[in-house]
Coordinates of N, CA and C in Angstrom, one line a residue:
M1 N 0.8 -1.2 0.0 CA 0.0 0.0 0.0 C 0.9 1.2 0.0
R2 N 0.5 2.2 -0.8 CA 1.1 3.5 -0.8 C 0.1 4.6 -0.4
A3 N 0.5 5.5 0.5 CA -0.4 6.5 1.0 C 0.4 7.7 1.4
T4 N -0.2 8.9 1.1 CA 0.5 10.2 1.4 C -0.5 11.1 2.1
A5 N 0.0 11.8 3.2 CA -0.8 12.8 3.8 C -0.1 14.1 3.5
R6 N -0.9 15.1 3.1 CA -0.3 16.4 2.7 C -0.9 17.5 3.5
I7 N -0.1 18.4 4.1 CA -0.5 19.5 4.9 C 0.1 20.8 4.4
G8 N -0.7 21.8 4.2 CA -0.2 23.1 3.9 C -0.7 24.2 4.8
A9 N 0.2 24.9 5.4 CA -0.1 26.0 6.4 C 0.3 27.3 5.9
V10 N -0.5 28.3 6.0 CA -0.1 29.7 5.6 C -0.6 30.7 6.7
A11 N 0.1 31.8 6.8 CA -0.4 32.9 7.7 C -1.7 33.4 7.2
D12 N -2.6 33.7 8.0 CA -4.0 34.1 7.6 C -4.1 35.6 7.5
G13 N -3.1 36.4 7.9 CA -3.2 37.8 7.8 C -3.9 38.4 9.0
R14 N -4.3 37.6 9.9 CA -5.0 38.1 11.1 C -4.3 37.7 12.4
G15 N -3.1 37.3 12.3 CA -2.3 36.8 13.4 C -2.5 35.3 13.7
G16 N -3.1 34.6 12.8 CA -3.3 33.1 13.0 C -2.7 32.4 11.8
T17 N -3.0 31.1 11.7 CA -2.6 30.2 10.6 C -3.7 29.5 10.0
A18 N -3.8 29.5 8.7 CA -4.9 28.7 8.0 C -4.3 27.4 7.4
L19 N -5.2 26.5 7.1 CA -4.7 25.2 6.5 C -5.5 25.0 5.2
P20 N -5.0 25.6 4.1 CA -5.7 25.4 2.8 C -5.5 24.1 2.3
L21 N -4.5 23.3 2.8 CA -4.3 21.9 2.3 C -4.3 21.0 3.4
L22 N -5.2 20.0 3.4 CA -5.2 19.0 4.5 C -5.8 17.8 3.8
A23 N -5.0 16.9 3.3 CA -5.5 15.7 2.6 C -4.7 14.5 3.0
G24 N -5.5 13.5 3.4 CA -4.9 12.2 3.8 C -5.4 11.1 3.0
E25 N -4.6 10.0 3.0 CA -5.0 8.8 2.2 C -4.8 7.5 3.1
G26 N -5.6 6.5 2.8 CA -5.5 5.2 3.4 C -5.4 5.3 4.9
P27 N -4.3 4.8 5.6 CA -4.3 4.9 7.0 C -3.9 6.2 7.6
L28 N -3.6 7.2 6.7 CA -3.1 8.5 7.2 C -4.3 9.5 7.1
A29 N -5.1 9.5 8.2 CA -6.2 10.5 8.3 C -5.7 11.7 9.0
L30 N -6.2 12.9 8.6 CA -5.8 14.1 9.2 C -7.0 14.8 9.9
R31 N -6.8 15.4 11.0 CA -7.9 16.1 11.7 C -7.3 17.4 12.2
R32 N -8.1 18.5 12.0 CA -7.8 19.8 12.6 C -7.9 19.8 14.1
T33 N -7.0 20.4 14.8 CA -7.1 20.5 16.3 C -6.6 21.9 16.7
R34 N -6.8 22.2 18.0 CA -6.3 23.5 18.5 C -4.8 23.5 18.7
G35 N -4.2 24.5 18.2 CA -2.8 24.7 18.6 C -2.7 25.7 19.7
E36 N -1.6 26.3 19.9 CA -1.4 27.4 20.9 C -1.1 28.7 20.2
G37 N -1.8 29.7 20.7 CA -1.6 31.0 20.1 C -1.9 31.1 18.6
A38 N -1.0 31.4 17.8 CA -1.1 31.6 16.4 C -1.0 30.2 15.6
E39 N -0.8 29.1 16.4 CA -0.6 27.8 15.7 C -1.9 27.3 15.2
A40 N -1.8 26.6 14.0 CA -2.8 25.7 13.6 C -2.4 24.3 14.0
G41 N -3.3 23.5 14.5 CA -3.0 22.1 14.9 C -3.5 21.1 14.0
V42 N -2.7 20.0 13.8 CA -3.2 18.9 12.9 C -2.8 17.6 13.7
M43 N -3.8 16.7 13.7 CA -3.6 15.4 14.3 C -3.6 14.3 13.3
L44 N -2.6 13.5 13.3 CA -2.5 12.4 12.4 C -3.1 11.2 13.1
V45 N -4.2 10.6 12.5 CA -4.9 9.5 13.1 C -4.8 8.3 12.2
G46 N -4.4 7.2 12.8 CA -4.2 6.0 12.1 C -5.6 5.3 11.8
A47 N -6.0 5.3 10.5 CA -7.3 4.8 10.2 C -7.3 3.2 10.0
M48 N -6.1 2.6 10.0 CA -6.0 1.2 9.9 C -4.5 0.8 10.3
S49 N -4.3 -0.5 10.5 CA -3.0 -1.0 10.9 C -2.0 -0.7 9.8
A50 N -0.9 0.0 10.1 CA 0.1 0.4 9.2 C 1.3 1.1 10.0
P51 N 2.5 0.9 9.5 CA 2.9 0.3 8.2 C 3.2 -1.2 8.4
L52 N 2.7 -2.0 7.4 CA 3.0 -3.4 7.3 C 4.1 -3.5 6.3
G53 N 4.8 -4.7 6.3 CA 5.9 -4.9 5.3 C 5.4 -4.7 3.9
G54 N 6.2 -3.9 3.2 CA 5.8 -3.6 1.8 C 5.1 -2.2 1.6
D55 N 4.6 -1.7 2.7 CA 3.9 -0.4 2.7 C 4.9 0.8 2.5
H56 N 4.4 1.8 1.9 CA 5.2 3.1 1.8 C 4.3 4.2 2.2
L57 N 4.5 4.8 3.4 CA 3.7 5.9 3.9 C 4.5 7.2 3.8
T58 N 3.9 8.3 3.5 CA 4.6 9.6 3.4 C 3.7 10.7 4.1
V59 N 4.4 11.5 4.9 CA 3.7 12.7 5.5 C 4.5 13.9 5.0
E60 N 3.8 14.8 4.3 CA 4.5 16.0 3.8 C 3.8 17.3 4.4
A61 N 4.6 18.2 4.9 CA 4.0 19.4 5.5 C 4.8 20.6 5.0
D62 N 4.1 21.6 4.5 CA 4.7 22.9 4.1 C 4.2 24.0 5.0
A63 N 5.1 24.7 5.6 CA 4.7 25.9 6.4 C 5.1 27.2 5.6
G64 N 4.2 28.0 5.2 CA 4.5 29.2 4.4 C 5.1 30.3 5.3
P65 N 5.5 31.4 4.7 CA 6.1 32.5 5.5 C 5.2 32.9 6.7
G66 N 5.8 32.9 7.9 CA 5.0 33.3 9.1 C 4.0 32.4 9.6
A67 N 3.9 31.2 9.0 CA 2.9 30.2 9.5 C 3.4 29.5 10.8
R68 N 2.4 29.1 11.6 CA 2.8 28.3 12.8 C 2.0 27.0 12.8
L69 N 2.6 25.9 13.0 CA 2.0 24.6 12.8 C 2.4 23.6 13.8
L70 N 1.5 23.0 14.4 CA 1.7 21.9 15.4 C 1.2 20.6 14.8
L71 N 2.1 19.6 14.6 CA 1.7 18.3 14.1 C 1.9 17.3 15.1
R72 N 0.9 16.5 15.4 CA 0.9 15.4 16.4 C 0.3 14.2 15.8
S73 N 0.5 13.0 16.5 CA -0.2 11.8 16.1 C -1.1 11.4 17.3
A74 N -2.2 10.7 17.0 CA -3.1 10.3 18.1 C -2.7 9.2 18.9
A75 N -1.8 8.3 18.4 CA -1.4 7.1 19.1 C -0.1 6.7 18.5
A76 N 0.5 5.7 19.2 CA 1.8 5.1 18.8 C 1.6 4.5 17.4
T77 N 2.7 4.5 16.6 CA 2.7 3.8 15.4 C 3.4 2.4 15.5
L78 N 2.8 1.4 15.1 CA 3.3 0.0 15.2 C 3.8 -0.4 13.8
A79 N 5.1 -0.7 13.8 CA 5.7 -1.3 12.6 C 5.5 -2.8 12.6
L80 N 4.7 -3.3 11.7 CA 4.3 -4.7 11.7 C 4.9 -5.5 10.5
P81 N 5.1 -6.8 10.7 CA 5.6 -7.6 9.6 C 4.6 -7.8 8.5
G82 N 5.1 -7.9 7.3 CA 4.2 -8.2 6.2 C 4.1 -9.7 5.8
R83 N 3.4 -10.0 4.8 CA 3.2 -11.4 4.5 C 4.4 -12.0 3.7
H84 N 5.2 -11.1 3.1 CA 6.2 -11.7 2.2 C 7.6 -11.2 2.6
G85 N 7.8 -10.5 3.7 CA 9.1 -10.2 4.2 C 9.7 -8.9 3.7
E86 N 8.9 -8.1 2.9 CA 9.5 -6.9 2.4 C 9.6 -5.8 3.5
P87 N 10.5 -4.9 3.4 CA 10.6 -3.8 4.3 C 9.5 -2.8 4.0
A88 N 9.1 -2.1 5.1 CA 8.1 -1.0 4.9 C 8.9 0.3 5.0
R89 N 8.3 1.4 4.4 CA 9.0 2.7 4.4 C 8.0 3.7 5.0
Y90 N 8.6 4.6 5.8 CA 7.8 5.7 6.4 C 8.6 7.0 6.2
D91 N 8.2 7.9 5.3 CA 8.9 9.1 5.0 C 8.2 10.3 5.6
V92 N 8.9 11.2 6.2 CA 8.4 12.5 6.7 C 9.2 13.6 6.0
R93 N 8.5 14.6 5.4 CA 9.1 15.7 4.8 C 8.5 17.0 5.3
L94 N 9.3 17.9 5.9 CA 8.9 19.1 6.4 C 9.6 20.3 5.7
D95 N 8.9 21.3 5.2 CA 9.5 22.4 4.5 C 9.0 23.7 5.2
L96 N 10.0 24.4 5.8 CA 9.6 25.6 6.6 C 10.2 26.9 5.9
A97 N 9.2 27.8 5.6 CA 9.6 29.0 4.9 C 10.0 30.0 6.0
A98 N 10.4 31.2 5.5 CA 10.9 32.3 6.4 C 9.9 32.6 7.5
D99 N 10.5 32.8 8.7 CA 9.7 33.2 9.9 C 8.6 32.2 10.3
S100 N 8.6 31.0 9.7 CA 7.6 30.0 10.1 C 8.1 29.2 11.4
A101 N 7.2 28.5 12.0 CA 7.6 27.6 13.1 C 6.7 26.4 13.1
V102 N 7.4 25.2 13.2 CA 6.7 23.9 13.1 C 7.2 23.1 14.3
R103 N 6.2 22.5 15.0 CA 6.5 21.5 16.0 C 6.0 20.1 15.6
W104 N 6.9 19.2 15.4 CA 6.5 17.8 14.9 C 6.7 16.9 16.1
L105 N 5.6 16.5 16.7 CA 5.6 15.8 18.0 C 4.7 14.5 17.9
P106 N 5.2 13.5 17.1 CA 4.4 12.3 17.0 C 4.6 11.4 18.2
E107 N 3.6 10.5 18.4 CA 3.8 9.5 19.5 C 4.8 8.5 19.1
P108 N 5.3 7.6 20.0 CA 6.4 6.7 19.7 C 6.1 5.8 18.5
L109 N 7.2 5.4 17.9 CA 7.2 4.3 16.9 C 7.7 3.0 17.6
V110 N 6.9 2.0 17.5 CA 7.2 0.7 18.1 C 7.6 -0.3 17.0
S111 N 8.8 -0.9 17.1 CA 9.3 -1.9 16.2 C 8.9 -3.3 16.7
V112 N 7.9 -3.8 16.1 CA 7.3 -5.1 16.5 C 8.2 -6.3 15.9
R113 N 8.3 -7.3 16.7 CA 9.1 -8.5 16.3 C 8.7 -9.0 14.9
G114 N 9.7 -9.2 14.0 CA 9.5 -9.6 12.7 C 9.3 -8.5 11.7
S115 N 9.2 -7.3 12.1 CA 9.0 -6.2 11.2 C 10.3 -5.7 10.6
D116 N 10.2 -4.9 9.6 CA 11.4 -4.3 8.9 C 11.0 -3.0 8.4
L117 N 11.4 -1.9 9.1 CA 10.9 -0.6 8.7 C 12.1 0.3 8.5
R118 N 12.0 1.1 7.4 CA 13.0 2.2 7.1 C 12.3 3.5 7.2
V119 N 12.7 4.3 8.2 CA 12.1 5.7 8.4 C 13.1 6.7 7.9
R120 N 12.6 7.7 7.2 CA 13.4 8.8 6.6 C 12.7 10.1 6.9
T121 N 13.3 11.0 7.7 CA 12.8 12.3 8.0 C 13.7 13.3 7.4
R122 N 13.1 14.2 6.6 CA 13.9 15.2 5.9 C 13.3 16.6 6.1
V123 N 14.1 17.6 6.6 CA 13.6 18.9 6.9 C 14.4 19.9 6.2
E124 N 13.7 20.9 5.5 CA 14.3 22.0 4.9 C 13.8 23.3 5.6
L125 N 14.7 24.1 6.2 CA 14.4 25.3 6.9 C 15.0 26.5 6.3
A126 N 14.2 27.6 6.2 CA 14.7 28.9 5.9 C 15.5 29.3 7.1
P127 N 16.5 30.2 7.0 CA 17.4 30.7 8.1 C 16.6 31.3 9.3
T128 N 15.4 31.8 9.0 CA 14.7 32.5 10.1 C 13.6 31.6 10.7
A129 N 13.5 30.3 10.2 CA 12.4 29.4 10.7 C 12.8 28.8 12.0
R130 N 11.8 28.3 12.7 CA 12.0 27.6 14.0 C 11.4 26.2 13.8
L131 N 12.1 25.2 14.5 CA 11.7 23.8 14.4 C 11.8 23.2 15.8
L132 N 10.8 22.4 16.2 CA 10.9 21.6 17.4 C 10.5 20.2 16.9
L133 N 11.4 19.2 16.9 CA 11.1 17.9 16.4 C 11.5 16.8 17.4
R134 N 10.5 15.9 17.7 CA 10.7 14.9 18.7 C 10.6 13.5 18.0
E135 N 11.5 12.6 18.2 CA 11.4 11.3 17.8 C 11.6 10.3 18.9
E136 N 10.7 9.3 19.0 CA 10.8 8.3 20.0 C 10.6 6.9 19.4
Q137 N 11.5 6.0 19.6 CA 11.5 4.7 19.0 C 11.6 3.6 20.1
V138 N 10.7 2.7 20.1 CA 10.6 1.6 21.1 C 10.9 0.3 20.5
L139 N 11.8 -0.5 21.0 CA 12.2 -1.7 20.4 C 11.4 -2.9 21.0
G140 N 10.3 -3.2 20.3 CA 9.5 -4.3 20.8 C 8.4 -3.9 21.8
R141 N 7.3 -4.6 21.8 CA 6.3 -4.5 22.8 C 6.8 -5.1 24.1
T142 N 6.0 -5.0 25.1 CA 6.5 -5.5 26.4 C 6.9 -7.0 26.3
G143 N 8.1 -7.3 26.7 CA 8.6 -8.7 26.7 C 8.9 -9.2 25.3
E144 N 8.9 -8.4 24.3 CA 9.0 -8.9 22.9 C 10.4 -8.4 22.3
A145 N 11.0 -9.2 21.5 CA 12.2 -8.8 20.8 C 11.8 -7.8 19.7
P146 N 12.7 -6.9 19.3 CA 12.3 -6.0 18.2 C 12.4 -6.5 16.9
G147 N 11.9 -5.8 15.9 CA 12.2 -6.0 14.5 C 13.4 -5.2 14.1
L148 N 13.6 -5.1 12.8 CA 14.7 -4.3 12.3 C 14.2 -2.9 12.0
L149 N 14.9 -1.9 12.6 CA 14.5 -0.6 12.4 C 15.7 0.2 11.9
R150 N 15.5 0.9 10.8 CA 16.6 1.8 10.3 C 16.0 3.2 10.1
S151 N 16.6 4.1 10.7 CA 16.1 5.5 10.7 C 17.2 6.5 10.3
R152 N 16.7 7.5 9.5 CA 17.7 8.6 9.1 C 17.0 9.9 9.3
L153 N 17.7 10.9 9.8 CA 17.2 12.2 10.0 C 18.1 13.2 9.3
T154 N 17.6 14.0 8.4 CA 18.4 14.9 7.6 C 17.8 16.3 7.8
V155 N 18.5 17.3 8.2 CA 18.0 18.6 8.4 C 18.9 19.6 7.7
N156 N 18.4 20.4 6.7 CA 19.1 21.4 6.1 C 18.6 22.8 6.4
R157 N 19.5 23.8 6.7 CA 19.0 25.1 7.0 C 19.7 26.1 6.1
G158 N 18.8 26.8 5.4 CA 19.3 27.8 4.4 C 20.1 27.1 3.3
G159 N 19.7 25.8 3.0 CA 20.4 25.1 1.9 C 21.7 24.4 2.3
R160 N 22.0 24.5 3.6 CA 23.3 23.9 4.1 C 23.0 22.8 5.1
P161 N 23.7 21.7 5.2 CA 23.5 20.7 6.2 C 23.6 21.2 7.6
L162 N 22.6 20.8 8.4 CA 22.7 21.1 9.8 C 22.8 19.8 10.6
L163 N 22.2 18.8 10.2 CA 22.2 17.5 10.9 C 21.9 16.4 9.9
D164 N 22.7 15.3 9.9 CA 22.4 14.1 9.1 C 22.9 12.9 9.9
Q165 N 22.0 12.1 10.4 CA 22.4 11.0 11.2 C 21.5 9.7 10.9
E166 N 22.1 8.6 11.1 CA 21.4 7.3 10.9 C 21.5 6.4 12.1
L167 N 20.5 5.6 12.3 CA 20.4 4.6 13.4 C 19.8 3.3 12.9
A168 N 20.4 2.2 13.3 CA 20.0 0.9 12.9 C 19.9 0.0 14.2
C169 N 18.8 -0.6 14.4 CA 18.6 -1.5 15.6 C 17.9 -2.7 15.2
G170 N 18.1 -3.8 16.0 CA 17.4 -5.0 15.8 C 18.1 -6.1 15.0
P171 N 17.5 -7.2 14.7 CA 18.1 -8.3 13.9 C 18.5 -7.8 12.5
G172 N 19.7 -8.0 12.1 CA 20.1 -7.5 10.8 C 20.9 -6.2 10.9
A173 N 20.8 -5.5 12.0 CA 21.6 -4.2 12.2 C 23.1 -4.6 12.4
P174 N 24.0 -3.6 12.2 CA 25.4 -3.9 12.4 C 25.7 -4.4 13.8
D175 N 26.7 -5.2 13.9 CA 27.1 -5.8 15.2 C 27.4 -4.7 16.2
G176 N 27.0 -4.9 17.4 CA 27.3 -3.9 18.4 C 26.2 -2.9 18.7
W177 N 25.1 -3.0 18.0 CA 24.0 -2.0 18.2 C 23.5 -2.0 19.6
D178 N 23.5 -3.2 20.2 CA 23.0 -3.3 21.6 C 24.1 -3.5 22.6
G179 N 25.3 -3.3 22.3 CA 26.4 -3.5 23.2 C 26.7 -2.3 24.0
P180 N 27.8 -2.3 24.8 CA 28.1 -1.2 25.7 C 28.3 0.1 25.0
A181 N 28.8 0.1 23.7 CA 29.0 1.3 23.0 C 27.7 1.7 22.2
G182 N 26.7 0.9 22.3 CA 25.4 1.1 21.6 C 24.3 1.4 22.6
L183 N 23.2 0.7 22.5 CA 22.1 0.9 23.4 C 22.3 0.3 24.8
S184 N 23.2 -0.6 25.0 CA 23.5 -1.2 26.3 C 22.3 -1.7 27.0
G185 N 21.4 -2.4 26.2 CA 20.3 -3.0 26.8 C 19.0 -2.2 26.9
H186 N 19.1 -0.9 26.6 CA 17.9 0.0 26.7 C 17.0 -0.3 25.5
R187 N 15.7 -0.1 25.7 CA 14.7 -0.4 24.6 C 13.9 0.8 24.2
A188 N 14.3 2.0 24.6 CA 13.6 3.2 24.2 C 14.7 4.2 23.8
I189 N 14.6 4.7 22.6 CA 15.6 5.7 22.1 C 14.9 6.9 21.6
G190 N 15.4 8.1 22.0 CA 14.7 9.3 21.6 C 15.6 10.5 21.4
Q191 N 15.1 11.5 20.7 CA 15.8 12.7 20.5 C 14.8 13.9 20.4
L192 N 15.3 15.0 20.8 CA 14.6 16.3 20.6 C 15.5 17.3 19.9
L193 N 15.1 17.7 18.8 CA 15.9 18.7 18.0 C 15.2 20.0 18.1
V194 N 15.9 21.1 18.5 CA 15.3 22.4 18.5 C 16.2 23.3 17.7
V195 N 15.6 24.0 16.7 CA 16.3 24.9 15.9 C 15.6 26.3 16.1
D196 N 16.4 27.3 16.5 CA 15.8 28.6 16.9 C 16.8 29.7 16.6
P197 N 16.5 30.6 15.7 CA 17.5 31.7 15.4 C 17.9 32.5 16.7
E198 N 17.2 32.4 17.8 CA 17.6 33.1 19.0 C 18.8 32.5 19.6
F199 N 19.1 31.2 19.2 CA 20.3 30.6 19.7 C 21.6 31.2 19.2
E200 N 21.5 32.0 18.1 CA 22.6 32.6 17.5 C 23.3 33.6 18.5
T201 N 22.4 34.3 19.3 CA 23.0 35.2 20.3 C 23.1 34.6 21.7
A202 N 22.4 33.5 22.0 CA 22.4 32.9 23.3 C 22.5 31.4 23.0
P203 N 23.6 30.8 22.5 CA 23.7 29.4 22.2 C 23.6 28.5 23.5
P204 N 22.9 27.4 23.4 CA 22.8 26.5 24.5 C 24.2 25.8 24.7
R205 N 24.4 25.4 25.9 CA 25.7 24.7 26.2 C 25.5 23.2 26.2
A206 N 26.6 22.5 26.0 CA 26.5 21.0 26.1 C 26.3 20.6 27.5
A207 N 25.5 19.6 27.8 CA 25.1 19.3 29.1 C 24.7 17.8 29.2
M208 N 25.0 17.2 30.3 CA 24.4 15.9 30.6 C 23.0 16.1 31.3
L209 N 22.0 15.4 30.8 CA 20.7 15.6 31.4 C 20.3 14.4 32.2
G210 N 21.2 13.5 32.4 CA 20.9 12.2 33.1 C 22.0 11.2 32.8
P211 N 22.0 10.0 33.3 CA 23.0 9.0 33.0 C 23.0 8.7 31.5
F212 N 21.9 8.7 30.9 CA 21.9 8.3 29.5 C 21.2 9.3 28.6
A213 N 21.4 10.6 28.9 CA 20.8 11.7 28.1 C 21.8 12.9 28.1
A214 N 21.9 13.5 26.9 CA 22.8 14.6 26.7 C 22.3 15.6 25.7
A215 N 22.6 16.9 26.0 CA 22.3 18.0 25.0 C 23.6 18.4 24.3
T216 N 23.5 18.4 23.0 CA 24.7 18.7 22.2 C 24.3 19.9 21.3
P217 N 25.0 21.1 21.4 CA 24.8 22.2 20.5 C 25.3 21.8 19.1
L218 N 24.6 22.2 18.1 CA 25.1 21.9 16.7 C 25.7 23.1 16.1
A219 N 26.3 22.9 14.9 CA 27.0 24.0 14.2 C 26.0 24.9 13.5
G220 N 25.2 25.6 14.3 CA 24.1 26.4 13.8 C 23.3 26.7 15.0
P221 N 22.2 27.5 14.9 CA 21.4 27.8 16.1 C 20.5 26.7 16.5
A222 N 21.0 25.6 17.0 CA 20.3 24.4 17.2 C 20.9 23.6 18.3
V223 N 20.1 22.8 19.0 CA 20.6 21.8 20.0 C 19.9 20.5 19.8
L224 N 20.6 19.4 19.9 CA 20.1 18.1 19.8 C 20.2 17.4 21.1
V225 N 19.1 16.9 21.7 CA 19.0 16.1 22.9 C 18.8 14.7 22.5
T226 N 19.7 13.8 22.9 CA 19.5 12.4 22.7 C 19.4 11.6 24.0
A227 N 18.6 10.6 24.1 CA 18.3 9.9 25.3 C 18.0 8.5 25.1
L228 N 18.4 7.7 26.1 CA 18.1 6.2 26.2 C 17.3 6.0 27.5
A229 N 16.4 5.0 27.4 CA 15.6 4.7 28.6 C 15.2 3.3 28.5
P230 N 14.8 2.7 29.7 CA 14.3 1.3 29.6 C 13.0 1.1 29.0
D231 N 12.2 2.2 29.0 CA 10.8 2.1 28.5 C 10.4 3.5 27.9
A232 N 9.2 3.5 27.3 CA 8.7 4.7 26.6 C 8.4 5.8 27.6
L233 N 7.8 5.4 28.8 CA 7.4 6.3 29.8 C 8.6 7.1 30.3
Q234 N 9.7 6.5 30.6 CA 10.8 7.2 31.2 C 11.5 8.0 30.1
L235 N 11.4 7.5 28.8 CA 12.0 8.3 27.7 C 11.2 9.6 27.6
R236 N 9.9 9.5 27.6 CA 9.1 10.7 27.5 C 9.4 11.7 28.6
E237 N 9.6 11.3 29.8 CA 9.9 12.2 30.9 C 11.2 12.9 30.6
L238 N 12.2 12.2 30.1 CA 13.5 12.8 29.8 C 13.4 13.9 28.7
L239 N 12.6 13.6 27.7 CA 12.5 14.5 26.5 C 11.6 15.7 26.9
D240 N 10.6 15.4 27.8 CA 9.7 16.6 28.2 C 10.6 17.6 29.0
E241 N 11.5 17.0 29.9 CA 12.4 17.9 30.6 C 13.3 18.7 29.7
A242 N 13.8 18.1 28.6 CA 14.6 18.8 27.6 C 13.7 19.9 26.9
W243 N 12.5 19.5 26.6 CA 11.6 20.5 26.0 C 11.4 21.7 26.8
R244 N 11.2 21.5 28.1 CA 11.0 22.7 29.0 C 12.2 23.5 29.1
T245 N 13.4 22.9 28.9 CA 14.7 23.7 28.9 C 15.0 24.4 27.7
Y246 N 14.8 23.8 26.5 CA 15.2 24.3 25.2 C 14.2 24.7 24.3
G247 N 12.9 24.2 24.4 CA 11.9 24.4 23.4 C 11.0 25.5 23.7
W248 N 9.9 25.5 23.0 CA 8.9 26.6 23.2 C 7.5 26.0 23.1

């Protein structure tokens, strides 16, 4: 199955944000929700079980000049095995124009035993845009071994690379992914990326946020918080604390 959700946000000229484009397909249903202040809110609602092996799902969001957009999902996404062993793909593409602000805050992605999922998130930001992006990945349901999860996050600001990283976990991933130099037995992995032009005058400092969480300033007005935890609940607590410190 192939399905795409498309979201377009524009400043409405009255201090708010309008959504002239809101179109979902298949399991990617979209619902308008309340944002905060000038934000327009959009909820991604899973209309059926997906992604299954062989599926290709895409979420595309464009924020025009001055637009404010909050994107969330209603529930966790379960990566499930398909009937013939093919990998599934889940692509997210965010495009932020000048003076826009986007918060992408999906619920966790759970890698179910026997699944094979490739996640690709790509963000293009204008130099004056702001971004708050959260990713949470859980390896297996309770008491369950994970599937194979491969994830890549690429962020360009003003046409120049800001961040490009990859992660592979589960059966078939490179050796050592779960060793002392990797996840070291943790089953929840997350990160919070905050890009804010205000950091150009007041850059955040590198800091340890716990035994398995750290904030790292990037070569640009941005900070990346990475965290490991034994479960999704503790991971969310770590990232929420980072959000209160660095986000908006």
